[in-house]
Short mmCIF file of C-alpha atoms in Angstrom, two decimals:
data_model
loop_
_atom_site.label_atom_id
_atom_site.label_comp_id
_atom_site.label_asym_id
_atom_site.label_seq_id
_atom_site.Cartn_x
_atom_site.Cartn_y
_atom_site.Cartn_z
CA MET A 27 27.67 -97.64 -25.69
CA ALA A 28 28.52 -101.08 -24.29
CA VAL A 29 30.44 -101.58 -21.04
CA VAL A 30 31.92 -104.79 -19.70
CA ALA A 31 32.04 -104.84 -15.89
CA VAL A 32 33.70 -107.54 -13.81
CA PHE A 33 32.67 -108.08 -10.18
CA GLY A 34 34.19 -110.70 -7.89
CA GLY A 35 34.87 -113.10 -10.71
CA GLY A 36 31.50 -112.55 -12.39
CA LEU A 37 31.04 -110.93 -15.79
CA ALA A 38 28.25 -108.52 -16.61
CA VAL A 39 27.71 -106.97 -20.01
CA THR A 40 25.58 -103.88 -20.04
CA GLN A 41 24.40 -101.21 -22.40
CA PHE A 42 23.25 -97.76 -21.45
CA ALA A 43 22.46 -94.51 -23.16
CA ASN A 44 23.46 -91.02 -22.10
CA ALA A 45 21.03 -89.75 -19.49
CA GLY A 46 19.61 -86.26 -19.72
CA THR A 47 20.65 -83.75 -17.07
CA TRP A 48 18.14 -82.95 -14.35
CA ASN A 49 19.06 -79.71 -12.61
CA PRO A 50 17.34 -79.52 -9.21
CA ARG A 51 18.18 -75.81 -8.94
CA LYS A 52 16.20 -75.01 -12.12
CA ASN A 53 13.43 -77.50 -11.43
CA PRO A 54 13.07 -77.66 -7.63
CA ARG A 55 10.66 -80.24 -6.32
CA PRO A 56 7.81 -79.14 -4.08
CA VAL A 57 8.00 -80.05 -0.42
CA SER A 58 4.90 -81.71 0.92
CA GLN A 59 2.84 -80.14 3.67
CA ASN A 60 2.99 -81.56 7.17
CA CYS A 61 -0.26 -83.29 6.34
CA GLY A 62 -1.08 -86.36 4.33
CA LYS A 63 -3.27 -89.38 3.79
CA GLU A 64 -2.88 -92.42 5.99
CA ALA A 65 -0.65 -95.08 4.48
CA PRO A 66 -2.05 -98.62 4.27
CA GLY A 67 -1.13 -100.43 7.47
CA GLY A 68 -0.27 -97.14 9.17
CA ARG A 69 -2.14 -98.11 12.34
CA ALA A 70 -0.78 -100.84 14.60
CA PRO A 71 -3.14 -103.80 15.09
CA GLY A 72 -2.88 -103.50 18.88
CA GLY A 73 -3.60 -99.78 18.89
CA ALA A 74 -0.11 -98.61 19.96
CA ASP A 75 1.47 -96.93 16.93
CA THR A 76 4.73 -96.36 18.82
CA THR A 77 6.15 -98.79 21.36
CA THR A 78 9.34 -98.51 23.39
CA THR A 79 11.68 -101.07 24.90
CA GLN A 80 14.85 -100.81 26.96
CA GLN A 81 17.81 -102.48 25.26
CA ASN A 82 21.41 -102.24 26.46
CA GLY A 83 20.72 -99.19 28.56
CA ARG A 84 18.90 -97.19 25.90
CA THR A 85 15.32 -96.57 24.87
CA VAL A 86 14.39 -98.10 21.55
CA ARG A 87 11.31 -96.71 19.81
CA ASN A 88 9.47 -98.74 17.21
CA HIS A 89 7.12 -96.77 14.97
CA TRP A 90 4.53 -98.97 13.30
CA GLY A 91 4.14 -97.92 9.66
CA ASP A 92 6.92 -95.36 10.30
CA GLY A 93 4.39 -93.30 12.24
CA GLN A 94 2.45 -92.34 9.12
CA VAL A 95 -1.05 -91.69 10.40
CA PRO A 96 -3.44 -88.91 9.34
CA ALA A 97 -1.99 -85.54 10.32
CA CYS A 98 -4.80 -83.42 8.84
CA PRO A 99 -7.93 -82.40 10.72
CA SER A 100 -9.81 -83.36 7.57
CA GLN A 101 -8.93 -84.34 4.02
CA PRO A 102 -9.14 -81.85 1.14
CA ALA A 103 -11.82 -82.36 -1.47
CA ALA A 104 -10.88 -84.85 -4.16
CA GLY A 105 -8.50 -83.38 -6.72
CA SER A 106 -7.87 -80.20 -4.74
CA LYS A 107 -4.29 -79.11 -4.16
CA ASN A 108 -4.89 -75.67 -2.68
CA THR A 109 -2.61 -74.15 -0.08
CA ILE A 110 -1.73 -70.66 1.09
CA SER A 111 1.71 -69.30 0.28
CA CYS A 112 3.15 -66.18 1.92
CA PRO A 113 6.42 -64.31 1.30
CA SER A 114 9.27 -65.32 3.60
CA VAL A 115 10.30 -62.72 6.14
CA ALA A 116 13.32 -63.94 8.10
CA ASP A 117 15.65 -63.75 5.10
CA LYS A 118 14.61 -60.14 4.41
CA LEU A 119 15.70 -58.82 7.82
CA GLY A 120 19.46 -59.14 7.47
CA ASN A 121 21.44 -59.21 10.71
CA VAL A 122 18.97 -58.73 13.54
CA PRO A 123 20.53 -56.90 16.54
CA ALA A 124 20.97 -59.13 19.58
CA GLN A 125 18.85 -56.77 21.69
CA ALA A 126 15.87 -57.25 19.36
CA LYS A 127 16.33 -60.91 18.45
CA ALA A 128 14.05 -62.45 21.09
CA GLU A 129 11.11 -60.19 20.20
CA VAL A 130 11.71 -60.64 16.46
CA ASP A 131 11.79 -64.42 16.83
CA ARG A 132 8.52 -64.39 18.78
CA ASN A 133 6.82 -62.44 15.99
CA LEU A 134 8.35 -64.63 13.27
CA ALA A 135 6.87 -67.61 15.07
CA LEU A 136 3.54 -65.82 15.20
CA LEU A 137 3.66 -65.24 11.44
CA GLN A 138 4.10 -68.97 10.91
CA ALA A 139 1.27 -69.75 13.33
CA GLN A 140 -0.98 -67.41 11.36
CA ILE A 141 -0.14 -69.23 8.13
CA ASP A 142 -0.76 -72.61 9.76
CA GLU A 143 -4.12 -71.43 11.08
CA ALA A 144 -5.14 -70.11 7.65
CA ASN A 145 -4.12 -73.37 5.95
CA LYS A 146 -6.07 -75.37 8.52
CA ARG A 147 -9.14 -73.30 7.83
CA LEU A 148 -8.59 -73.73 4.09
CA ILE A 149 -8.52 -77.51 4.54
CA ASP A 150 -11.62 -77.48 6.75
CA THR A 151 -13.59 -75.43 4.20
CA GLN A 152 -12.15 -76.95 1.01
CA GLY A 153 -14.48 -76.50 -1.93
CA GLN A 154 -16.90 -74.18 -0.08
CA GLY A 155 -17.63 -70.62 -1.13
CA GLY A 156 -15.21 -70.35 -4.04
CA ALA A 157 -12.52 -67.72 -4.60
CA ASN A 158 -14.49 -64.86 -3.04
CA PHE A 159 -14.91 -66.81 0.18
CA VAL A 160 -11.17 -67.57 0.35
CA ASN A 161 -10.25 -63.93 -0.30
CA ASN A 162 -12.73 -62.46 2.16
CA ALA A 163 -12.71 -65.06 4.93
CA ILE A 164 -9.11 -66.31 4.87
CA LEU A 165 -6.64 -64.22 2.87
CA GLY A 166 -8.05 -60.84 3.94
CA PRO A 167 -7.91 -61.47 7.69
CA LEU A 168 -4.51 -63.12 7.30
CA LYS A 169 -3.12 -60.01 5.61
CA SER A 170 -4.38 -57.79 8.43
CA LYS A 171 -2.74 -59.99 11.04
CA ARG A 172 0.53 -60.07 9.12
CA ILE A 173 0.61 -56.27 8.75
CA ALA A 174 0.32 -55.84 12.50
CA THR A 175 2.97 -58.50 13.19
CA LEU A 176 5.38 -57.12 10.59
CA ASP A 177 4.97 -53.67 12.11
CA ARG A 178 5.94 -55.04 15.54
CA ILE A 179 9.06 -56.59 14.01
CA ALA A 180 10.05 -53.27 12.41
CA ILE A 181 9.48 -51.40 15.68
CA ALA A 182 11.54 -53.91 17.66
CA ILE A 183 14.51 -53.52 15.32
CA GLY A 184 14.02 -49.75 15.08
CA ARG A 185 14.52 -49.33 18.82
CA VAL A 186 18.20 -50.36 18.59
CA ALA A 187 19.09 -49.97 14.91
CA GLN A 188 17.83 -48.62 11.61
CA LYS A 189 14.17 -49.54 11.21
CA PRO A 190 13.63 -51.85 8.22
CA ALA A 191 11.47 -50.37 5.50
CA GLY A 192 8.99 -52.05 3.18
CA LEU A 193 8.06 -55.01 5.36
CA GLU A 194 4.36 -54.31 4.76
CA ALA A 195 4.88 -55.48 1.17
CA LEU A 196 5.37 -58.97 2.60
CA ALA A 197 1.86 -59.08 4.05
CA ASP A 198 0.03 -60.30 0.94
CA CYS A 199 -0.44 -64.06 0.64
CA THR A 200 -1.78 -66.06 -2.29
CA LEU A 201 -3.74 -69.23 -2.90
CA VAL A 202 -1.61 -71.74 -4.79
CA THR A 203 -3.55 -74.26 -6.84
CA THR A 204 -0.93 -75.70 -9.20
CA GLY A 205 0.26 -78.27 -6.67
CA ILE A 206 0.88 -78.72 -2.99
CA THR A 207 3.44 -76.04 -2.19
CA PRO A 208 4.98 -75.48 1.23
CA THR A 209 4.22 -72.41 3.27
CA PRO A 210 7.57 -70.63 3.77
CA ALA A 211 9.31 -71.01 7.09
CA ALA A 212 9.12 -67.82 9.11
CA THR A 213 10.60 -68.99 12.39
CA GLY A 214 13.99 -69.32 14.00
CA ASN A 215 15.86 -66.31 12.61
CA ASN A 216 19.57 -66.87 13.11
CA GLY A 217 20.82 -63.54 11.91
CA ASN A 218 21.06 -64.39 8.21
CA GLY A 219 17.72 -66.02 7.48
CA ASN A 220 19.33 -69.34 6.59
CA ASN A 221 17.19 -72.43 7.13
CA ASN A 222 19.03 -74.64 4.64
CA GLY A 223 16.32 -73.91 2.10
CA ASN A 224 14.08 -76.57 3.52
CA GLY A 225 11.08 -74.50 4.55
CA ASN A 226 10.54 -76.61 7.63
CA ALA A 227 10.65 -75.46 11.23
CA GLY A 228 10.48 -78.95 12.63
CA ASN A 229 6.72 -79.28 13.06
CA GLY A 230 5.09 -82.51 11.89
CA THR A 231 8.37 -84.33 11.24
CA ASN A 232 8.64 -86.13 14.60
CA GLY A 233 9.89 -82.88 16.13
CA LEU A 234 13.01 -82.81 13.97
CA GLN A 235 14.24 -79.97 11.79
CA ILE A 236 15.17 -81.02 8.25
CA LEU A 237 18.97 -80.93 8.01
CA GLY A 238 18.91 -80.09 4.30
CA ASP A 239 17.94 -81.46 0.90
CA SER A 240 21.11 -80.78 -1.04
CA CYS A 241 24.88 -80.64 -0.51
CA ASP A 242 24.93 -76.84 -0.30
CA ALA A 243 25.56 -76.86 3.45
CA SER A 244 27.72 -80.00 3.56
CA LYS A 245 31.38 -79.77 4.52
CA LEU A 246 32.20 -82.84 2.45
CA GLN A 247 33.41 -82.86 -1.14
CA LYS A 248 30.85 -83.56 -3.86
CA HIS A 249 30.51 -87.17 -4.94
CA THR A 250 32.22 -87.85 -8.25
CA GLY A 251 30.31 -90.87 -9.49
CA PHE A 252 33.02 -93.25 -8.36
CA GLN A 253 32.88 -95.49 -5.29
CA GLU A 254 34.27 -93.13 -2.65
CA GLY A 255 33.08 -92.38 0.86
CA ASN A 256 33.07 -89.18 2.89
CA ARG A 257 31.39 -87.46 -0.05
CA CYS A 258 28.05 -85.71 -0.45
CA VAL A 259 25.75 -86.95 -3.22
CA ASP A 260 23.86 -84.07 -4.81
CA THR A 261 21.98 -86.21 -7.34
CA GLU A 262 18.21 -85.93 -7.00
CA PHE A 263 16.47 -89.12 -5.92
CA GLY A 264 14.13 -88.89 -8.92
CA GLU A 265 10.84 -90.63 -9.59
CA VAL A 266 9.04 -92.97 -7.19
CA GLY A 267 6.26 -95.22 -8.44
CA ALA A 268 2.92 -96.23 -6.97
CA ALA A 269 2.92 -98.92 -4.28
CA ALA A 270 1.50 -101.56 -6.61
CA ASN A 271 4.36 -100.90 -9.06
CA ASN A 272 7.21 -100.87 -6.55
CA PRO A 273 9.86 -103.56 -7.10
CA SER A 274 9.98 -106.78 -5.11
CA LEU A 275 12.50 -109.60 -5.15
CA LEU A 276 12.86 -113.15 -3.78
CA ILE A 277 15.50 -115.89 -3.77
CA THR A 278 13.40 -118.83 -4.94
CA LYS A 279 16.06 -121.54 -4.92
CA GLY A 280 19.47 -122.05 -3.38
CA PRO A 281 21.48 -124.74 -1.59
CA GLU A 282 21.48 -125.30 2.15
CA ARG A 283 25.02 -126.70 2.12
CA VAL A 284 28.02 -126.57 -0.25
CA ARG A 285 31.70 -127.48 -0.09
CA VAL A 286 34.54 -124.97 -0.06
CA GLY A 287 35.16 -123.75 -3.61
CA GLN A 288 32.10 -125.55 -5.00
CA PRO A 289 30.13 -123.47 -7.55
CA PHE A 290 26.41 -123.24 -6.94
CA GLN A 291 23.35 -121.45 -8.28
CA LEU A 292 20.79 -119.05 -6.88
CA GLN A 293 17.47 -118.45 -8.59
CA VAL A 294 16.13 -114.94 -8.15
CA SER A 295 12.63 -113.75 -9.02
CA THR A 296 11.97 -110.03 -9.53
CA ARG A 297 8.72 -108.17 -10.05
CA ASN A 298 8.19 -104.59 -11.28
CA LEU A 299 11.90 -104.19 -12.07
CA VAL A 300 12.93 -103.53 -15.68
CA ARG A 301 16.55 -104.62 -15.74
CA ASP A 302 17.83 -102.27 -18.42
CA ARG A 303 19.83 -99.61 -16.55
CA PHE A 304 23.32 -100.14 -15.19
CA LEU A 305 25.73 -97.22 -15.05
CA GLY A 306 29.04 -98.87 -14.35
CA ALA A 307 30.60 -97.66 -11.12
CA ALA A 308 34.05 -98.16 -12.62
CA ALA A 309 33.06 -95.60 -15.28
CA GLY A 310 31.86 -93.03 -12.74
CA GLY A 311 28.18 -94.03 -12.78
CA TYR A 312 27.76 -94.65 -9.04
CA TYR A 313 24.94 -92.48 -7.60
CA LEU A 314 25.19 -90.45 -10.79
CA GLU A 315 21.71 -90.37 -12.29
CA SER A 316 18.29 -89.82 -10.80
CA SER A 317 15.78 -92.63 -10.86
CA PHE A 318 13.27 -92.57 -13.71
CA LEU A 319 10.30 -94.84 -14.32
CA THR A 320 9.12 -96.51 -17.51
CA ASN A 321 5.92 -95.35 -19.21
CA GLN A 322 4.18 -98.06 -17.17
CA GLY A 323 5.51 -96.59 -13.90
CA LEU A 324 8.12 -99.32 -13.26
CA VAL A 325 11.64 -98.85 -11.90
CA ARG A 326 14.48 -99.12 -14.40
CA GLY A 327 17.67 -100.65 -13.05
CA HIS A 328 19.22 -104.03 -12.25
CA PHE A 329 19.89 -106.22 -9.22
CA HIS A 330 22.96 -107.24 -7.24
CA THR A 331 24.05 -110.54 -5.72
CA ALA A 332 26.73 -110.76 -3.05
CA CYS A 333 27.98 -113.67 -0.91
CA ARG A 334 30.30 -113.25 2.07
CA MET A 335 31.56 -115.42 4.90
CA LEU A 336 30.25 -114.51 8.34
CA ALA A 337 32.92 -114.40 11.03
CA ASN A 338 30.28 -114.45 13.76
CA GLU A 339 26.58 -115.28 13.56
CA ASN A 340 25.80 -113.41 16.79
CA GLU A 341 26.72 -109.88 15.77
CA ALA A 342 26.52 -107.62 12.75
CA PRO A 343 29.48 -108.19 10.40
CA ASP A 344 32.15 -105.68 9.50
CA PRO A 345 30.79 -103.88 6.41
CA ALA A 346 34.17 -102.86 4.96
CA PRO A 347 35.63 -106.05 3.44
CA ALA A 348 34.61 -106.90 -0.11
CA PRO A 349 32.39 -109.98 -0.45
CA ALA A 350 33.76 -113.25 -1.77
CA PHE A 351 31.33 -113.02 -4.70
CA PHE A 352 29.48 -110.09 -6.26
CA VAL A 353 27.68 -109.54 -9.56
CA ALA A 354 25.31 -106.90 -10.85
CA THR A 355 22.70 -108.35 -13.19
CA GLU A 356 21.31 -106.26 -16.05
CA ASP A 357 19.81 -108.24 -18.91
CA GLY A 358 17.24 -105.95 -20.55
CA ALA A 359 14.39 -108.15 -19.28
CA GLY A 360 11.97 -107.90 -16.39
CA GLY A 361 8.69 -106.07 -16.00
CA ALA A 362 5.38 -106.13 -14.17
CA ARG A 363 5.14 -109.93 -14.28
CA PRO A 364 7.51 -111.94 -12.06
CA ASP A 365 10.33 -113.72 -13.83
CA THR A 366 13.38 -115.67 -12.68
CA VAL A 367 17.10 -115.18 -13.25
CA THR A 368 19.74 -117.78 -12.36
CA ILE A 369 22.95 -116.51 -10.75
CA ASN A 370 26.05 -118.71 -10.98
CA VAL A 371 28.10 -118.26 -7.82
CA THR A 372 31.73 -119.23 -8.29
CA GLY A 373 32.17 -120.75 -4.82
CA MET A 374 33.06 -119.73 -1.28
CA PRO A 375 36.67 -119.59 -0.06
CA ALA A 376 36.39 -121.08 3.44
CA SER A 377 34.26 -123.25 5.67
CA GLY A 378 31.65 -121.70 7.90
CA THR A 379 28.43 -119.81 7.23
CA ALA A 380 27.99 -117.86 4.01
CA GLN A 381 25.48 -115.07 3.67
CA CYS A 382 24.17 -114.49 0.15
CA ALA A 383 22.12 -111.35 -0.37
CA VAL A 384 20.26 -110.16 -3.44
CA TRP A 385 18.89 -106.63 -3.76
CA ALA A 386 17.47 -104.40 -6.47
CA GLY A 387 19.14 -101.23 -7.65
CA ASP A 388 18.17 -98.35 -9.88
CA GLY A 389 20.49 -97.26 -12.69
CA SER A 390 22.91 -95.75 -10.17
CA HIS A 391 22.90 -98.72 -7.77
CA ARG A 392 20.58 -97.34 -5.08
CA ILE A 393 17.84 -99.55 -3.64
CA PRO A 394 14.69 -98.29 -5.40
CA MET A 395 12.44 -95.92 -3.51
CA MET A 396 8.99 -97.02 -2.42
CA GLU A 397 5.74 -95.14 -2.00
CA ARG A 398 5.39 -96.09 1.66
CA ALA A 399 7.92 -96.42 4.46
CA ASN A 400 6.39 -99.70 5.61
CA GLN A 401 6.90 -101.54 2.32
CA THR A 402 9.59 -104.23 2.36
CA PRO A 403 12.52 -103.27 0.11
CA ALA A 404 13.38 -105.40 -2.91
CA LEU A 405 15.94 -107.64 -1.19
CA ASP A 406 16.35 -111.17 0.12
CA VAL A 407 19.04 -113.04 2.06
CA LEU A 408 20.03 -116.72 2.29
CA ARG A 409 22.49 -118.41 4.63
CA ILE A 410 24.45 -121.42 3.39
CA ARG A 411 26.62 -123.82 5.34
CA VAL A 412 30.06 -124.24 3.75
CA THR A 413 32.01 -127.39 4.63
CA ARG A 414 35.30 -128.95 3.64
#
């Protein structure tokens, strides 16, 4: 199907096929452990990974490499993806009486600590002793500890209400080898066992609890695919490529000065961006599809160009007004090798300083994801003086 989209006086012709449906409820993605390899450039050259400054009466923290440094006591053996998975407990308890809640929470926290300790030992001994060693030295002792802790939970509730039955069945844990799978959260019971489905008690994520990974708990309406705010987007992010295949972009040529209303050109070079996906926002394609890579691991999408007049060069501009010029470029070209596209800007409406920005987008207009937090996104900005 072909779609003609007009943006700020520019014309873009695009073709796209119907995307398959990816249901995150049927195919949930695994959540990584609070442990991972060090990202390239994760350590600050001066040795201080986090620095703070005082700006306008507040403390500003700057995390070099987004704070991604080794969190594991040691790395697993190459190719190993083993972790210990245990049944969740908090969501099996129902409404915990207020008189028993403090003791129950302490023991739920202990259950999680036991899992963390077992996983640490699994990492430290990765590849040693085989299945028998894991069963006898890690899973067996863990089960015994969990039985005793589960019994204390049942007794605490039984003192003030009906004692829960069958908790001992939750003592058995397993070794998961089909991928890195999160250990279930067993802390912070709030009476209904709800932790937003994130399996994270806040450890290893800069001390923050994950707010959620879907719109299930949001009070906002679901996003419809059209350009509307105060909505919750439930579309999965999708596929992220390797660092060497992540998109990059650069404005390679543009004027320093133009006259009001004078057309001009920008030359834009992209790398690792296959410009073949553009779901028109006017047709409900905004934030609609997940990102998918080509067989070569490259992002499929397009790029945007916008130019606006800056009212003040000393403060961030108002984001609400539409730019004086905007086009989305999707031409079916692009790939691993850099190439250049010329953008014809129709002219700026007033004198002053114009800001022209170019940024990559996936099929649904989001800036493509990158493997590492400290990679520069695929965007570039140019300022142009506009005179009469």
